[in-house]
């Protein structure tokens, strides 16, 4: 029996995310204090917001990218947003097929949790999780 064993090198990441809502189904932002995640972000909403059984809370899906000096990390996000209180939370699954540079082939999940104080024009959040790849970059 032959096979290839590939080791995955995993890194915990954490940073601060500041986002501006472009009001055209996209947002743009910046990650700071995030080490390998430091860079610019773009989210493109791929679905209309969906109501939930909890009044004032919606869910949505977006495609998210983080562009750094070492490459682009691409994720597919599922989110919930409490419009009444301004809080949101996203599960960001890394897309190993479309991430580039040092993030090519990466796997893992990021969690984005934050809030808005201006009705959704801007958002502040924490982004954290684990990125795994076959090389120790």
mmCIF file of C-alpha atoms in Angstrom:
data_model
loop_
_atom_site.group_PDB
_atom_site.id
_atom_site.type_symbol
_atom_site.label_atom_id
_atom_site.label_comp_id
_atom_site.label_asym_id
_atom_site.label_seq_id
_atom_site.Cartn_x
_atom_site.Cartn_y
_atom_site.Cartn_z
ATOM 1 C CA UNK A 1 0.000 0.000 0.000
ATOM 2 C CA UNK A 2 1.445 3.331 -0.998
ATOM 3 C CA UNK A 3 0.226 6.762 -0.208
ATOM 4 C CA UNK A 4 1.301 10.283 0.320
ATOM 5 C CA UNK A 5 1.107 11.755 3.759
ATOM 6 C CA UNK A 6 0.874 15.514 3.761
ATOM 7 C CA UNK A 7 1.429 17.404 6.942
ATOM 8 C CA UNK A 8 -0.674 20.458 7.590
ATOM 9 C CA UNK A 9 0.905 23.397 9.362
ATOM 10 C CA UNK A 10 -1.763 25.315 11.234
ATOM 11 C CA UNK A 11 -1.546 28.847 12.576
ATOM 12 C CA UNK A 12 -3.973 30.625 14.870
ATOM 13 C CA UNK A 13 -4.686 34.150 13.655
ATOM 14 C CA UNK A 14 -6.369 37.136 15.248
ATOM 15 C CA UNK A 15 -6.819 40.745 14.185
ATOM 16 C CA UNK A 16 -9.001 43.843 14.081
ATOM 17 C CA UNK A 17 -11.258 44.530 11.101
ATOM 18 C CA UNK A 18 -12.661 47.958 10.150
ATOM 19 C CA UNK A 19 -15.202 47.996 7.304
ATOM 20 C CA UNK A 20 -17.049 50.593 5.255
ATOM 21 C CA UNK A 21 -20.347 49.649 3.607
ATOM 22 C CA UNK A 22 -20.193 50.727 -0.043
ATOM 23 C CA UNK A 23 -24.004 50.472 -0.351
ATOM 24 C CA UNK A 24 -23.650 48.547 -3.649
ATOM 25 C CA UNK A 25 -23.737 45.023 -2.196
ATOM 26 C CA UNK A 26 -20.045 45.278 -1.258
ATOM 27 C CA UNK A 27 -17.925 46.375 1.668
ATOM 28 C CA UNK A 28 -14.248 47.288 1.838
ATOM 29 C CA UNK A 29 -12.003 47.362 4.845
ATOM 30 C CA UNK A 30 -8.655 46.867 6.494
ATOM 31 C CA UNK A 31 -7.269 44.332 8.953
ATOM 32 C CA UNK A 32 -4.715 45.556 11.498
ATOM 33 C CA UNK A 33 -2.882 43.829 14.347
ATOM 34 C CA UNK A 34 -3.469 40.574 12.462
ATOM 35 C CA UNK A 35 0.035 39.435 11.521
ATOM 36 C CA UNK A 36 -0.264 37.464 8.267
ATOM 37 C CA UNK A 37 -3.859 38.774 7.872
ATOM 38 C CA UNK A 38 -2.861 42.457 7.785
ATOM 39 C CA UNK A 39 -4.223 43.872 4.543
ATOM 40 C CA UNK A 40 -7.306 45.095 2.745
ATOM 41 C CA UNK A 41 -10.650 43.326 2.542
ATOM 42 C CA UNK A 42 -13.587 43.160 0.181
ATOM 43 C CA UNK A 43 -16.915 41.440 0.701
ATOM 44 C CA UNK A 44 -19.463 40.891 -2.039
ATOM 45 C CA UNK A 45 -22.915 39.863 -0.883
ATOM 46 C CA UNK A 46 -24.092 36.886 -2.899
ATOM 47 C CA UNK A 47 -27.636 36.738 -1.594
ATOM 48 C CA UNK A 48 -30.339 39.129 -0.484
ATOM 49 C CA UNK A 49 -30.753 39.273 3.297
ATOM 50 C CA UNK A 50 -33.087 36.585 4.613
ATOM 51 C CA UNK A 51 -35.419 37.144 7.557
ATOM 52 C CA UNK A 52 -35.086 34.844 10.548
ATOM 53 C CA UNK A 53 -37.767 33.832 13.076
ATOM 54 C CA UNK A 54 -36.259 36.474 15.389
ATOM 55 C CA UNK A 55 -37.658 39.863 14.343
ATOM 56 C CA UNK A 56 -34.859 42.336 13.642
ATOM 57 C CA UNK A 57 -32.335 39.613 12.815
ATOM 58 C CA UNK A 58 -31.346 38.670 9.272
ATOM 59 C CA UNK A 59 -28.943 36.201 7.716
ATOM 60 C CA UNK A 60 -26.850 36.636 4.583
ATOM 61 C CA UNK A 61 -24.078 35.058 2.533
ATOM 62 C CA UNK A 62 -21.015 36.842 1.197
ATOM 63 C CA UNK A 63 -17.751 36.144 -0.588
ATOM 64 C CA UNK A 64 -14.850 37.690 1.319
ATOM 65 C CA UNK A 65 -11.223 38.290 0.374
ATOM 66 C CA UNK A 66 -8.223 39.511 2.329
ATOM 67 C CA UNK A 67 -5.404 40.854 0.167
ATOM 68 C CA UNK A 68 -2.013 40.969 1.895
ATOM 69 C CA UNK A 69 1.569 41.482 0.751
ATOM 70 C CA UNK A 70 1.877 37.657 0.601
ATOM 71 C CA UNK A 71 -1.279 36.794 -1.344
ATOM 72 C CA UNK A 72 -5.065 36.698 -1.208
ATOM 73 C CA UNK A 73 -7.110 34.613 1.212
ATOM 74 C CA UNK A 74 -10.636 33.920 -0.071
ATOM 75 C CA UNK A 75 -13.535 32.778 2.095
ATOM 76 C CA UNK A 76 -17.219 31.985 1.736
ATOM 77 C CA UNK A 77 -19.164 33.458 4.648
ATOM 78 C CA UNK A 78 -22.470 32.724 6.332
ATOM 79 C CA UNK A 79 -23.655 35.451 8.684
ATOM 80 C CA UNK A 80 -26.302 36.623 11.068
ATOM 81 C CA UNK A 81 -26.948 40.313 11.769
ATOM 82 C CA UNK A 82 -28.981 41.729 14.650
ATOM 83 C CA UNK A 83 -30.194 44.926 13.002
ATOM 84 C CA UNK A 84 -31.925 46.139 16.157
ATOM 85 C CA UNK A 85 -28.719 46.127 18.245
ATOM 86 C CA UNK A 86 -26.051 46.381 15.525
ATOM 87 C CA UNK A 87 -24.228 43.090 16.225
ATOM 88 C CA UNK A 88 -23.131 40.548 13.624
ATOM 89 C CA UNK A 89 -21.285 37.250 13.457
ATOM 90 C CA UNK A 90 -19.852 35.408 10.449
ATOM 91 C CA UNK A 91 -18.411 31.954 9.845
ATOM 92 C CA UNK A 92 -15.770 32.320 7.109
ATOM 93 C CA UNK A 93 -14.754 29.042 5.447
ATOM 94 C CA UNK A 94 -11.455 29.315 3.565
ATOM 95 C CA UNK A 95 -11.662 28.440 -0.136
ATOM 96 C CA UNK A 96 -8.493 26.453 -0.842
ATOM 97 C CA UNK A 97 -9.149 26.520 -4.605
ATOM 98 C CA UNK A 98 -9.269 30.293 -5.099
ATOM 99 C CA UNK A 99 -6.864 31.622 -2.459
ATOM 100 C CA UNK A 100 -3.523 32.749 -3.917
ATOM 101 C CA UNK A 101 0.132 33.282 -3.027
ATOM 102 C CA UNK A 102 1.092 32.064 0.443
ATOM 103 C CA UNK A 103 -2.591 31.193 0.976
ATOM 104 C CA UNK A 104 -2.841 28.866 -2.051
ATOM 105 C CA UNK A 105 -4.314 25.540 -0.898
ATOM 106 C CA UNK A 106 -4.987 26.877 2.612
ATOM 107 C CA UNK A 107 -7.799 25.420 4.675
ATOM 108 C CA UNK A 108 -9.530 26.446 7.839
ATOM 109 C CA UNK A 109 -12.194 28.661 9.294
ATOM 110 C CA UNK A 110 -12.224 32.233 10.482
ATOM 111 C CA UNK A 111 -14.801 33.817 12.787
ATOM 112 C CA UNK A 112 -15.745 37.473 12.434
ATOM 113 C CA UNK A 113 -17.689 39.119 15.257
ATOM 114 C CA UNK A 114 -18.490 42.792 15.425
ATOM 115 C CA UNK A 115 -20.863 45.701 15.614
ATOM 116 C CA UNK A 116 -22.001 48.949 14.033
ATOM 117 C CA UNK A 117 -22.858 52.162 15.850
ATOM 118 C CA UNK A 118 -24.062 54.086 12.791
ATOM 119 C CA UNK A 119 -26.815 51.928 11.331
ATOM 120 C CA UNK A 120 -24.537 49.833 9.124
ATOM 121 C CA UNK A 121 -22.461 52.512 7.377
ATOM 122 C CA UNK A 122 -19.310 51.195 9.115
ATOM 123 C CA UNK A 123 -18.464 48.105 11.169
ATOM 124 C CA UNK A 124 -15.762 47.221 13.695
ATOM 125 C CA UNK A 125 -14.947 43.557 14.304
ATOM 126 C CA UNK A 126 -12.537 40.964 15.586
ATOM 127 C CA UNK A 127 -11.410 38.311 13.117
ATOM 128 C CA UNK A 128 -9.837 35.098 14.386
ATOM 129 C CA UNK A 129 -9.453 31.449 13.584
ATOM 130 C CA UNK A 130 -7.068 28.900 12.158
ATOM 131 C CA UNK A 131 -5.337 28.739 8.777
ATOM 132 C CA UNK A 132 -3.747 25.426 7.742
ATOM 133 C CA UNK A 133 -1.510 24.780 4.740
ATOM 134 C CA UNK A 134 0.960 22.181 3.506
ATOM 135 C CA UNK A 135 3.877 24.598 3.848
ATOM 136 C CA UNK A 136 5.047 26.406 6.934
ATOM 137 C CA UNK A 137 4.664 29.981 5.586
#
